[in-house]
Amino acid sequence: MADDRFPAPPGRLWWGLRVWWMTAAMWTRSALAYRTSFVLMTVGNLAITAMDFVIIAVMFHNIHSMGGWDFHQVAFLYATSSFAIGLADMLVGSIDALGNRIRQGTLDGIMVRPAPALAQMAADRFALRRLGRPLQATVILLWSLSGLRVQWTWDRMLMVPGLLVCGTAIFVALFVAGSCLQFWVADAAEVQNSFTFGGATMIQYPPTVFARELVAGAVFGIPLAFVNWLPALHILGQSDPLHLPAVLRFASPAAAALALAAAGLAWRAGLRAYRSTGS
Amino acid sequence: MALIEVDNVSRTFTVRSRKGRLRREKRQVNAVDGLTFQVAEGECVGYVGPNGAGKSTTVKMLTGILVPSGGRLRVAGVDPSRDRVRLAHRIGVVFGQRTTLWWDLPLRDSYEMARRIYRIPAGRFRANLDRCLELLDLGPLMDTPVRQLSLGQRMRGDIAAALLHDPQVLYLDEPTIGLDVVSRNRVRQFLREVNTERGTTVLLTTHDLTDIEQLCSRVMVIDHGRVVYDGGLEGLHAVGESERTLVVDLAEPCPPIAVEGARVVRVDGPRQWLAFPAARSAAPVVAAVAAGYPLVDLSVREPAIEDVISRMYAGEVAAPVRVG
């Protein structure tokens, strides 16, 4: 049989990650074919994301606290949210081009290759310039951490990197799950954007400035609160506007795992729907 | 055992259309209905039919992209929709209009990517690549970004990319569409070589009758989701009684030309279209026209596969037939 001529297939997850890596590397080389454009886009991206934080800084020029959170604390929310969405956007963000691929019929070309479609799509049009946002967020985070009046116990110290990892995972799940809508509705990319980028903007600000219903929606609906709001309550010693059980402040890993699992199922359902409708 | 087995396969699509303000109507459309055929290892089969006949639906099912609604499907012993990734190692696919090469990178990089995705052992990759480069004359283009290739060069590049992992079956969708004569011939020559020398089974959809004439010993005509003809090309012409068209430009507008063995099907000023049986030579007709009319220019058009097929229907040919 023909299979004997090929090395045994590697583990599915490992193979998926390698395919992602290979595809991303190819797109990076493609982008470098237009060097000037690459540099200009990277600088432009940095400038735009920098403006984001300038707005917050200007606000704090006039006020001293926002919903009971001081400048360094809001900067912490800003930086963690921006880091998570930025990194997730770089890792899988271009999956929102799925609708285009379906319309143009180029998804078929991906599906006849011996590699997971999700890994190929996640790295589709991978853009290294998106690294700008998490980098800028890292700078703000370091500044924020240096000015926070927090007693740095070991649990708080551990929670900061944990929060970044879980937050990124939650946004990865949102990108993937959101893009799956495009299997059914061709131009649902904007709906997905309102949850991902819209959500990321929301959680740059303290939960106390929003209506309680909105905050509850971010805890029990789209799990944005687990990206930074809930763990930040513990790290920064802030009080919870919803008075939820304190255990939720440590539940981000569970929320991230659930979100990833749900996104994986949504992707499989979407692909199955595509394969049985053909669009 | 046949390499491709299609047994009573059907594929239904649900089409939703708006009826009035809010009411929506769901309708079931059979893209493919009771499709049955087999392809033996090493065959080269032309798969033709009008647009919307179910050709691409069939190819999508054979490549595992689409799940059939009913029936049984096997390619190289694999159920395509269930084992899509395993099947991918055994098939090569070329979508005529949509390149799978990396647009902004040199051709070389696309092949290197294929080597890694298909996990082709280095020695075999080298040998296959060298062969493709030589036969398709791609060597000098290896360092050219794909976006700078001409359509014909790109198509050759795509075909090579589909063959590096030694597939047992090669599906080609319109491999010669839009190519100039030289590229067309080179592609056909290469495909013939792949089919006869390597024994790769080829399934080819096309609108170009010459592709089939030069490559395929067998033609399958599909319409309304069913195989309506399955056999040799000569049989198709005989069954469809196809005609070639002689287009003549006269010095001035004339009454419809009356010559033996041809009939005028259209007149537009000094230009006239004459139909004559495809099996007969054009020479006597041309000679007769030149003798009796002020002939300025002429061209002969081969029958389009659609015409042959539509004529089959006009002739109320019983379906399906297997000739040869």
Coordinates of C-alpha atoms in Angstrom, one line a residue:
Chain A
M1 CA 0.0 0.0 0.0
A2 CA 1.1 3.5 -0.7
D3 CA 1.2 4.5 3.0
D4 CA 4.3 2.3 3.5
R5 CA 6.3 4.7 1.5
F6 CA 5.7 7.4 4.0
P7 CA 7.1 7.8 7.5
A8 CA 4.5 6.9 10.2
P9 CA 2.3 9.9 10.8
P10 CA 3.3 11.8 13.9
G11 CA 1.0 12.6 16.8
R12 CA -1.9 14.8 15.7
L13 CA -1.3 17.7 18.0
W14 CA 2.4 17.7 17.3
W15 CA 1.9 17.5 13.6
G16 CA -0.7 20.3 13.7
L17 CA 1.8 22.6 15.5
R18 CA 4.5 21.7 13.0
V19 CA 2.2 22.4 10.1
W20 CA 1.3 25.7 11.7
W21 CA 5.0 26.6 12.1
M22 CA 5.8 25.6 8.5
T23 CA 2.9 27.6 7.1
A24 CA 3.7 30.7 9.3
A25 CA 7.3 30.5 8.1
M26 CA 6.2 30.5 4.5
W27 CA 4.0 33.5 5.0
T28 CA 6.7 35.4 6.8
R29 CA 9.1 34.8 3.8
S30 CA 6.3 35.9 1.5
A31 CA 5.9 39.2 3.5
L32 CA 9.6 39.8 3.3
A33 CA 9.3 39.8 -0.5
Y34 CA 7.9 43.2 0.0
R35 CA 10.5 44.5 2.5
T36 CA 9.5 48.2 2.5
S37 CA 5.8 47.4 2.9
F38 CA 6.7 45.1 5.8
V39 CA 8.7 47.8 7.6
L40 CA 6.0 50.4 7.1
M41 CA 3.2 48.2 8.2
T42 CA 5.1 47.2 11.3
V43 CA 5.8 50.8 12.2
G44 CA 2.2 51.8 11.5
N45 CA 0.9 49.0 13.7
L46 CA 3.1 50.1 16.5
A47 CA 2.0 53.7 16.2
I48 CA -1.7 52.7 16.2
T49 CA -1.5 50.5 19.2
A50 CA 0.6 53.1 21.0
M51 CA -2.2 55.6 20.5
D52 CA -4.5 53.3 22.4
F53 CA -2.6 53.7 25.5
V54 CA -2.1 57.5 25.0
I55 CA -5.9 57.8 25.2
I56 CA -5.9 56.2 28.7
A57 CA -2.9 58.3 29.7
V58 CA -4.7 61.5 28.7
M59 CA -7.8 60.5 30.7
F60 CA -5.6 59.9 33.8
H61 CA -4.1 63.4 33.3
N62 CA -7.5 64.7 34.4
I63 CA -8.7 62.0 36.8
H64 CA -7.0 60.1 39.5
S65 CA -9.0 57.0 39.5
M66 CA -11.4 55.2 37.3
G67 CA -14.1 53.2 39.0
G68 CA -11.8 52.9 42.0
W69 CA -8.8 51.8 40.0
D70 CA -5.7 54.0 39.7
F71 CA -3.6 54.6 36.7
H72 CA -1.1 51.7 37.2
Q73 CA -4.0 49.3 37.9
V74 CA -5.8 50.3 34.7
A75 CA -2.5 50.1 32.8
F76 CA -2.3 46.5 34.1
L77 CA -5.7 45.7 32.6
Y78 CA -4.8 47.5 29.4
A79 CA -1.4 45.7 29.1
T80 CA -2.7 42.2 29.9
S81 CA -5.7 42.5 27.6
S82 CA -3.6 44.0 24.8
F83 CA -0.9 41.3 25.2
A84 CA -3.5 38.4 25.1
I85 CA -5.4 39.7 22.1
G86 CA -2.2 40.7 20.3
L87 CA -0.5 37.4 20.7
A88 CA -3.7 35.4 19.9
D89 CA -4.2 37.6 16.8
M90 CA -0.7 36.8 15.7
L91 CA -1.1 33.1 16.3
V92 CA -4.5 32.4 14.8
G93 CA -6.1 35.8 13.9
S94 CA -6.0 35.4 10.1
I95 CA -8.4 32.5 10.4
D96 CA -11.1 35.2 9.9
A97 CA -10.2 35.0 6.2
L98 CA -12.0 31.7 6.2
G99 CA -15.1 33.2 4.6
N100 CA -13.0 34.5 1.7
R101 CA -11.4 31.1 1.2
I102 CA -14.8 29.5 1.1
R103 CA -16.1 32.0 -1.4
Q104 CA -13.1 31.7 -3.7
G105 CA -13.0 27.9 -3.3
T106 CA -9.4 27.9 -2.1
L107 CA -10.4 26.1 1.1
D108 CA -10.6 23.0 -1.1
G109 CA -6.8 23.3 -1.9
I110 CA -6.2 23.2 1.8
M111 CA -8.4 20.2 2.4
V112 CA -6.6 18.0 -0.1
R113 CA -3.3 18.2 1.8
P114 CA -2.4 15.6 4.4
A115 CA -2.4 18.1 7.2
P116 CA -5.1 19.4 9.6
A117 CA -7.2 22.2 8.0
L118 CA -7.3 24.1 11.3
A119 CA -3.5 24.3 11.6
Q120 CA -3.2 25.5 8.0
M121 CA -6.0 28.0 8.3
A122 CA -4.7 29.4 11.7
A123 CA -1.4 30.2 10.1
D124 CA -3.0 31.5 6.9
R125 CA -1.6 34.9 6.0
F126 CA 0.5 34.8 9.2
A127 CA 1.8 38.3 9.8
L128 CA 4.9 38.8 12.0
R129 CA 4.2 42.5 12.1
R130 CA 1.4 41.7 14.6
L131 CA 4.1 41.0 17.1
G132 CA 4.1 44.8 17.6
R133 CA 1.1 44.8 19.8
P134 CA 2.2 42.2 22.4
L135 CA 5.6 43.9 22.5
Q136 CA 4.1 47.3 23.2
A137 CA 1.8 45.6 25.8
T138 CA 4.9 44.1 27.5
V139 CA 6.5 47.5 27.9
I140 CA 3.3 48.9 29.5
L141 CA 3.0 45.8 31.7
L142 CA 6.5 46.2 33.0
W143 CA 5.8 49.9 33.7
S144 CA 2.6 49.1 35.4
L145 CA 4.1 46.3 37.6
S146 CA 6.9 48.7 38.6
G147 CA 4.4 51.2 40.0
L148 CA 1.7 48.9 41.5
R149 CA 1.4 49.0 45.2
V150 CA 1.0 45.3 45.7
Q151 CA 2.6 43.0 48.1
W152 CA 4.2 40.5 45.8
T153 CA 3.4 37.1 47.4
W154 CA 4.4 34.0 45.3
D155 CA 0.8 33.4 44.3
R156 CA 0.4 36.9 42.8
M157 CA 3.8 36.6 41.0
L158 CA 2.8 33.3 39.5
M159 CA -0.6 34.6 38.4
V160 CA 0.8 37.2 36.1
P161 CA 2.4 34.9 33.6
G162 CA -0.4 32.4 34.1
L163 CA -2.9 35.2 33.3
L164 CA -1.0 36.0 30.0
V165 CA -1.0 32.4 28.9
C166 CA -4.7 31.7 29.8
G167 CA -5.8 35.1 28.4
T168 CA -4.1 34.3 25.1
A169 CA -5.7 30.9 25.0
I170 CA -9.1 32.4 25.6
F171 CA -8.7 34.8 22.7
V172 CA -7.4 32.0 20.5
A173 CA -10.5 30.1 21.3
L174 CA -12.7 33.1 20.5
F175 CA -10.9 33.7 17.2
V176 CA -11.4 30.1 16.1
A177 CA -15.0 29.7 17.4
G178 CA -15.9 33.1 15.9
S179 CA -14.5 32.3 12.5
C180 CA -16.5 29.0 12.5
L181 CA -19.6 31.1 12.0
Q182 CA -18.3 31.8 8.5
F183 CA -19.0 28.2 7.6
W184 CA -22.7 29.0 7.8
V185 CA -22.7 32.8 7.2
A186 CA -20.2 34.0 4.6
D187 CA -19.5 37.4 6.0
A188 CA -19.6 36.8 9.7
A189 CA -16.1 38.1 10.2
E190 CA -17.4 41.4 11.7
V191 CA -19.4 39.5 14.3
Q192 CA -16.3 37.7 15.4
N193 CA -14.3 41.0 15.5
S194 CA -16.9 42.6 17.8
F195 CA -16.3 39.8 20.3
T196 CA -12.5 39.6 20.0
F197 CA -11.3 43.1 19.4
G198 CA -14.4 44.7 20.9
G199 CA -14.1 42.5 23.9
A200 CA -10.4 43.2 24.3
T201 CA -11.1 47.0 24.4
M202 CA -13.8 46.4 27.0
I203 CA -11.5 44.5 29.4
Q204 CA -8.9 47.3 29.2
Y205 CA -11.1 49.2 31.6
P206 CA -12.1 48.2 35.1
P207 CA -15.3 46.1 35.4
T208 CA -16.6 48.7 37.9
V209 CA -17.2 51.2 35.1
F210 CA -19.6 48.9 33.2
A211 CA -23.2 47.8 33.8
R212 CA -23.4 44.7 36.0
E213 CA -25.2 42.8 33.2
L214 CA -22.3 43.4 30.8
V215 CA -19.8 42.2 33.4
A216 CA -22.0 39.1 34.2
G217 CA -22.0 38.4 30.4
A218 CA -18.2 38.5 30.4
V219 CA -18.1 35.9 33.2
F220 CA -20.9 33.5 32.3
G221 CA -21.2 34.1 28.5
I222 CA -18.2 35.0 26.4
P223 CA -15.5 34.2 29.0
L224 CA -13.6 37.6 28.7
A225 CA -13.6 38.2 32.4
F226 CA -11.3 35.3 32.9
V227 CA -8.7 37.0 30.6
N228 CA -7.8 39.6 33.2
W229 CA -10.7 41.0 35.2
L230 CA -11.1 38.1 37.6
P231 CA -7.4 37.3 38.2
A232 CA -6.6 41.0 38.5
L233 CA -9.1 41.3 41.4
H234 CA -6.8 38.9 43.3
I235 CA -3.5 40.3 42.1
L236 CA -4.5 43.9 42.7
G237 CA -6.6 43.3 45.8
Q238 CA -9.7 45.0 44.2
S239 CA -13.3 44.3 45.2
D240 CA -15.6 42.4 42.9
P241 CA -18.6 44.5 41.7
L242 CA -20.6 41.3 41.3
H243 CA -19.5 39.7 44.6
L244 CA -18.9 36.4 42.9
P245 CA -17.2 33.5 44.8
A246 CA -13.5 34.2 45.1
V247 CA -12.6 30.8 43.6
L248 CA -13.5 32.3 40.2
R249 CA -10.4 34.5 40.4
F250 CA -8.3 31.4 40.1
A251 CA -10.5 29.7 37.5
S252 CA -8.9 31.2 34.3
P253 CA -7.0 27.9 33.4
A254 CA -10.2 26.0 33.6
A255 CA -12.1 28.7 31.6
A256 CA -9.3 28.7 29.0
A257 CA -9.4 24.9 28.7
L258 CA -13.2 24.9 28.3
A259 CA -13.1 27.6 25.7
L260 CA -10.4 25.8 23.7
A261 CA -12.4 22.6 23.8
A262 CA -15.6 24.4 22.7
A263 CA -13.7 26.1 19.9
G264 CA -12.3 22.8 18.7
L265 CA -15.8 21.2 18.6
A266 CA -17.2 24.3 16.8
W267 CA -14.4 23.9 14.2
R268 CA -15.2 20.3 13.7
A269 CA -18.9 21.0 13.4
G270 CA -18.2 23.8 10.9
L271 CA -15.9 21.7 8.8
R272 CA -18.5 18.9 8.8
A273 CA -21.2 21.4 7.7
Y274 CA -19.0 22.7 4.9
R275 CA -18.2 19.2 3.7
S276 CA -21.9 18.3 3.6
T277 CA -23.1 21.5 2.0
G278 CA -20.1 22.4 -0.2
S279 CA -21.1 26.0 -0.2
Chain B
M1 CA -9.9 -4.3 -8.1
A2 CA -10.7 -0.9 -9.6
L3 CA -8.7 2.0 -8.2
I4 CA -11.8 4.3 -8.2
E5 CA -15.1 2.7 -7.3
V6 CA -18.2 4.8 -7.4
D7 CA -21.3 2.8 -6.6
N8 CA -24.8 4.4 -6.8
V9 CA -23.5 7.7 -5.3
S10 CA -25.8 10.6 -4.8
R11 CA -25.3 14.1 -3.5
T12 CA -28.2 16.3 -2.6
F13 CA -27.9 20.0 -1.9
T14 CA -30.5 22.0 0.0
V15 CA -31.2 25.2 -1.8
R16 CA -33.0 28.0 0.1
S17 CA -34.7 30.6 -1.8
R18 CA -36.8 33.5 -0.6
K19 CA -40.5 33.4 -1.3
G20 CA -42.1 36.6 -0.5
R21 CA -41.2 38.8 2.5
L22 CA -40.4 36.2 5.2
R23 CA -41.3 32.8 3.8
R24 CA -38.4 30.8 2.7
E25 CA -38.6 27.8 0.5
K26 CA -36.2 24.8 0.9
R27 CA -35.6 22.8 -2.1
Q28 CA -33.6 19.6 -2.6
V29 CA -31.4 19.6 -5.7
N30 CA -29.7 16.4 -6.8
A31 CA -26.2 17.5 -8.0
V32 CA -25.3 13.8 -8.5
D33 CA -27.8 11.1 -8.6
G34 CA -27.2 7.4 -8.8
L35 CA -23.7 7.8 -10.2
T36 CA -21.9 4.5 -10.9
F37 CA -18.6 4.0 -12.6
Q38 CA -15.2 2.4 -12.0
V39 CA -11.7 3.4 -13.1
A40 CA -9.0 0.8 -13.3
E41 CA -5.4 1.5 -12.3
G42 CA -3.5 3.2 -15.1
E43 CA -6.5 4.5 -17.1
C44 CA -6.8 8.1 -18.3
V45 CA -10.4 9.2 -18.3
G46 CA -11.9 12.4 -19.6
Y47 CA -14.7 13.5 -17.4
V48 CA -16.9 16.0 -19.3
G49 CA -20.3 17.6 -19.1
P50 CA -21.9 21.0 -19.2
N51 CA -21.5 23.4 -16.3
G52 CA -23.6 22.4 -13.4
A53 CA -23.7 18.8 -14.5
G54 CA -22.1 17.5 -11.3
K55 CA -18.5 17.2 -12.4
S56 CA -16.9 19.2 -9.6
T57 CA -19.3 17.7 -7.1
T58 CA -18.0 14.3 -8.1
V59 CA -14.3 15.4 -7.9
K60 CA -15.0 16.9 -4.5
M61 CA -16.4 13.7 -3.3
L62 CA -13.5 11.7 -4.8
T63 CA -11.0 13.9 -3.0
G64 CA -12.9 13.7 0.3
I65 CA -13.9 17.3 0.5
L66 CA -17.6 16.6 0.2
V67 CA -19.4 13.8 2.0
P68 CA -21.8 11.9 -0.3
S69 CA -25.4 11.8 0.6
G70 CA -25.7 8.2 -0.4
G71 CA -23.9 5.3 -2.1
R72 CA -20.5 3.9 -1.8
L73 CA -17.2 5.5 -2.8
R74 CA -13.6 4.1 -2.7
V75 CA -10.4 5.5 -4.0
A76 CA -7.3 3.3 -3.7
G77 CA -9.3 1.3 -1.1
V78 CA -9.9 4.4 1.1
D79 CA -13.3 6.0 1.9
P80 CA -12.4 9.5 0.8
S81 CA -14.6 11.5 3.2
R82 CA -13.8 9.4 6.2
D83 CA -10.0 9.2 5.6
R84 CA -9.4 12.5 3.9
V85 CA -5.9 13.0 5.3
R86 CA -4.8 9.4 4.6
L87 CA -6.2 9.7 1.1
A88 CA -4.3 12.9 0.5
H89 CA -1.0 11.0 0.3
R90 CA -2.4 8.9 -2.6
I91 CA -4.0 11.6 -4.8
G92 CA -2.7 14.7 -6.6
V93 CA -5.1 17.5 -7.4
V94 CA -4.7 20.4 -9.8
F95 CA -7.4 23.0 -9.8
G96 CA -7.0 24.7 -13.2
Q97 CA -8.0 28.2 -12.2
R98 CA -6.7 28.3 -8.6
T99 CA -3.0 27.8 -8.0
T100 CA -1.9 26.1 -4.9
L101 CA 1.7 27.5 -5.3
W102 CA 3.0 30.2 -3.0
W103 CA 2.3 33.4 -4.9
D104 CA 5.2 35.6 -3.6
L105 CA 7.9 33.0 -3.3
P106 CA 10.1 31.3 -5.8
L107 CA 8.8 28.0 -7.2
R108 CA 11.5 26.2 -5.3
D109 CA 9.9 27.1 -2.0
S110 CA 6.5 25.7 -2.9
Y111 CA 8.1 22.3 -3.7
E112 CA 10.1 22.4 -0.5
M113 CA 6.8 23.0 1.4
A114 CA 5.2 20.1 -0.4
R115 CA 8.1 17.9 0.6
R116 CA 7.6 18.7 4.2
I117 CA 3.8 18.6 4.2
Y118 CA 3.7 15.2 2.4
R119 CA 6.7 14.0 4.3
I120 CA 8.4 12.8 1.1
P121 CA 11.7 11.1 1.7
A122 CA 14.6 13.2 0.4
G123 CA 15.9 10.8 -2.2
R124 CA 12.5 10.2 -3.8
F125 CA 11.7 13.9 -3.6
R126 CA 14.9 14.7 -5.5
A127 CA 14.3 12.1 -8.2
N128 CA 10.6 13.2 -8.7
L129 CA 11.5 16.8 -8.8
D130 CA 14.3 16.4 -11.3
R131 CA 12.1 14.4 -13.6
C132 CA 9.3 17.0 -13.4
L133 CA 11.7 19.9 -13.9
E134 CA 13.2 18.3 -17.0
L135 CA 9.9 17.2 -18.6
L136 CA 8.1 20.4 -17.9
D137 CA 11.1 22.6 -18.6
L138 CA 10.8 24.3 -15.2
G139 CA 14.4 24.2 -14.2
P140 CA 15.2 27.8 -15.3
L141 CA 12.1 29.0 -13.4
M142 CA 12.9 27.6 -10.0
D143 CA 14.0 30.8 -8.5
T144 CA 11.3 33.0 -10.0
P145 CA 8.5 34.1 -7.7
V146 CA 5.2 32.4 -8.8
R147 CA 3.5 35.8 -9.3
Q148 CA 5.9 36.5 -12.2
L149 CA 5.2 33.2 -14.0
S150 CA 3.0 33.2 -17.1
L151 CA -0.3 31.2 -16.9
G152 CA 1.3 28.3 -18.8
Q153 CA 4.4 28.3 -16.6
R154 CA 2.3 28.4 -13.5
M155 CA 0.1 25.5 -14.6
R156 CA 3.2 23.4 -15.3
G157 CA 4.4 24.4 -11.8
D158 CA 1.1 23.3 -10.3
I159 CA 1.1 20.0 -12.1
A160 CA 4.6 19.3 -10.9
A161 CA 3.6 20.2 -7.3
A162 CA 0.8 17.6 -7.5
L163 CA 3.1 14.8 -8.5
L164 CA 6.0 15.1 -6.2
H165 CA 4.5 12.6 -3.7
D166 CA 3.9 9.9 -6.3
P167 CA 0.1 9.9 -6.2
Q168 CA -1.7 6.9 -7.5
V169 CA -4.5 9.1 -8.9
L170 CA -4.2 12.5 -10.4
Y171 CA -7.3 14.7 -10.7
L172 CA -7.0 17.6 -13.1
D173 CA -9.6 20.3 -13.4
E174 CA -9.3 22.2 -16.7
P175 CA -5.5 21.8 -16.9
T176 CA -5.2 23.6 -20.3
I177 CA -7.7 26.4 -19.9
G178 CA -6.3 29.7 -21.0
L179 CA -2.9 28.3 -22.1
D180 CA -1.3 29.0 -25.5
V181 CA -0.7 26.3 -28.0
V182 CA 2.9 25.6 -26.9
S183 CA 2.1 25.3 -23.2
R184 CA -1.0 23.2 -24.0
N185 CA 1.1 20.7 -26.0
R186 CA 3.7 20.5 -23.4
V187 CA 1.2 19.9 -20.6
R188 CA -0.5 17.2 -22.7
Q189 CA 2.7 15.5 -23.5
F190 CA 3.7 15.4 -19.9
L191 CA 0.4 14.0 -18.7
R192 CA 0.6 11.3 -21.3
E193 CA 4.1 10.5 -20.1
V194 CA 2.9 10.4 -16.4
N195 CA 0.0 8.1 -17.4
T196 CA 1.8 5.7 -19.6
E197 CA 5.3 5.6 -18.1
R198 CA 4.5 5.8 -14.5
G199 CA 1.0 4.2 -14.7
T200 CA -0.6 7.1 -12.7
T201 CA -4.3 7.0 -13.1
V202 CA -5.6 10.3 -14.5
L203 CA -9.1 11.8 -14.2
L204 CA -9.4 15.0 -16.2
T205 CA -12.3 17.4 -16.5
T206 CA -12.1 19.7 -19.5
H207 CA -14.0 21.6 -22.0
D208 CA -11.3 21.1 -24.6
L209 CA -12.0 18.2 -26.9
T210 CA -8.4 18.1 -28.0
D211 CA -7.3 17.3 -24.5
I212 CA -9.4 14.2 -24.6
E213 CA -8.5 13.3 -28.1
Q214 CA -4.8 13.3 -27.3
L215 CA -4.9 11.9 -23.8
C216 CA -7.9 9.8 -23.0
S217 CA -8.8 6.4 -24.2
R218 CA -12.1 6.8 -22.4
V219 CA -14.6 9.5 -22.0
M220 CA -17.4 9.8 -19.4
V221 CA -20.1 12.3 -20.1
I222 CA -22.1 13.4 -17.1
D223 CA -25.3 15.4 -17.2
H224 CA -27.9 16.1 -14.6
G225 CA -25.8 14.1 -12.2
R226 CA -25.7 10.9 -14.2
V227 CA -23.3 9.2 -16.5
V228 CA -24.9 9.5 -19.9
Y229 CA -22.1 8.2 -22.0
D230 CA -19.1 6.0 -21.1
G231 CA -16.8 4.9 -23.9
G232 CA -14.2 5.9 -26.5
L233 CA -14.1 9.3 -28.1
E234 CA -15.0 8.0 -31.6
G235 CA -18.1 6.5 -30.2
L236 CA -19.1 9.8 -28.7
H237 CA -18.8 11.5 -32.1
A238 CA -20.7 8.7 -33.8
V239 CA -23.4 8.8 -31.2
G240 CA -23.6 12.6 -31.1
E241 CA -23.2 13.0 -34.9
S242 CA -21.1 16.0 -34.2
E243 CA -20.3 18.6 -36.8
R244 CA -17.4 20.9 -37.4
T245 CA -17.9 24.5 -38.5
L246 CA -16.2 26.2 -41.4
V247 CA -16.2 30.0 -41.0
V248 CA -15.7 31.8 -44.3
D249 CA -15.2 35.5 -44.9
L250 CA -16.3 36.5 -48.4
A251 CA -15.3 39.7 -50.3
E252 CA -18.9 40.9 -50.1
P253 CA -22.2 39.8 -48.6
C254 CA -23.6 36.9 -50.6
P255 CA -26.7 34.7 -50.4
P256 CA -26.3 31.6 -48.3
I257 CA -23.6 29.4 -49.8
A258 CA -24.9 26.2 -51.4
V259 CA -22.2 23.5 -51.6
E260 CA -22.3 19.7 -51.4
G261 CA -21.8 18.2 -47.9
A262 CA -22.3 21.3 -45.9
R263 CA -25.1 23.5 -44.8
V264 CA -25.2 27.2 -43.8
V265 CA -26.1 27.7 -40.2
R266 CA -25.5 31.4 -39.9
V267 CA -25.0 34.4 -42.0
D268 CA -23.6 37.8 -40.8
G269 CA -22.8 40.2 -43.6
P270 CA -19.9 38.8 -45.6
R271 CA -19.2 36.1 -43.0
Q272 CA -21.0 32.7 -43.1
W273 CA -20.9 29.6 -40.9
L274 CA -21.1 26.2 -42.6
A275 CA -21.6 23.0 -40.7
F276 CA -20.3 19.6 -41.9
P277 CA -19.9 16.2 -40.3
A278 CA -16.8 16.0 -38.0
A279 CA -15.8 12.7 -39.5
R280 CA -15.4 14.2 -43.1
S281 CA -12.5 16.2 -44.4
A282 CA -12.8 19.9 -44.7
A283 CA -10.9 20.0 -48.0
P284 CA -13.7 19.3 -50.5
V285 CA -16.0 21.9 -48.8
V286 CA -13.3 24.5 -48.8
A287 CA -12.5 23.8 -52.5
A288 CA -16.2 24.0 -53.4
V289 CA -16.6 27.3 -51.6
A290 CA -13.4 28.8 -53.2
A291 CA -14.5 27.7 -56.6
G292 CA -17.9 29.4 -56.5
Y293 CA -17.6 32.3 -54.1
P294 CA -15.1 35.3 -53.6
L295 CA -13.4 33.7 -50.6
V296 CA -11.1 36.0 -48.5
D297 CA -10.4 34.0 -45.3
L298 CA -11.5 30.9 -43.5
S299 CA -11.1 28.9 -40.3
V300 CA -12.3 25.6 -39.1
R301 CA -13.8 25.2 -35.6
E302 CA -13.8 21.8 -33.9
P303 CA -17.0 20.8 -32.2
A304 CA -17.2 21.9 -28.6
I305 CA -17.8 19.1 -26.2
E306 CA -21.0 20.8 -25.1
D307 CA -22.3 20.8 -28.7
V308 CA -21.5 17.2 -29.0
I309 CA -23.4 16.5 -25.8
S310 CA -26.3 18.7 -26.6
R311 CA -26.6 17.0 -29.9
M312 CA -26.6 13.7 -28.1
Y313 CA -29.8 14.9 -26.4
A314 CA -31.3 16.2 -29.5
G315 CA -30.8 12.8 -31.0
E316 CA -32.5 11.2 -27.9
V317 CA -29.6 8.9 -27.3
A318 CA -30.4 6.2 -24.9
A319 CA -28.3 6.5 -21.7
P320 CA -25.9 5.2 -20.5
V321 CA -23.9 3.4 -23.2
R322 CA -20.6 1.7 -23.0
V323 CA -18.7 1.5 -26.2
G324 CA -15.3 0.0 -26.8

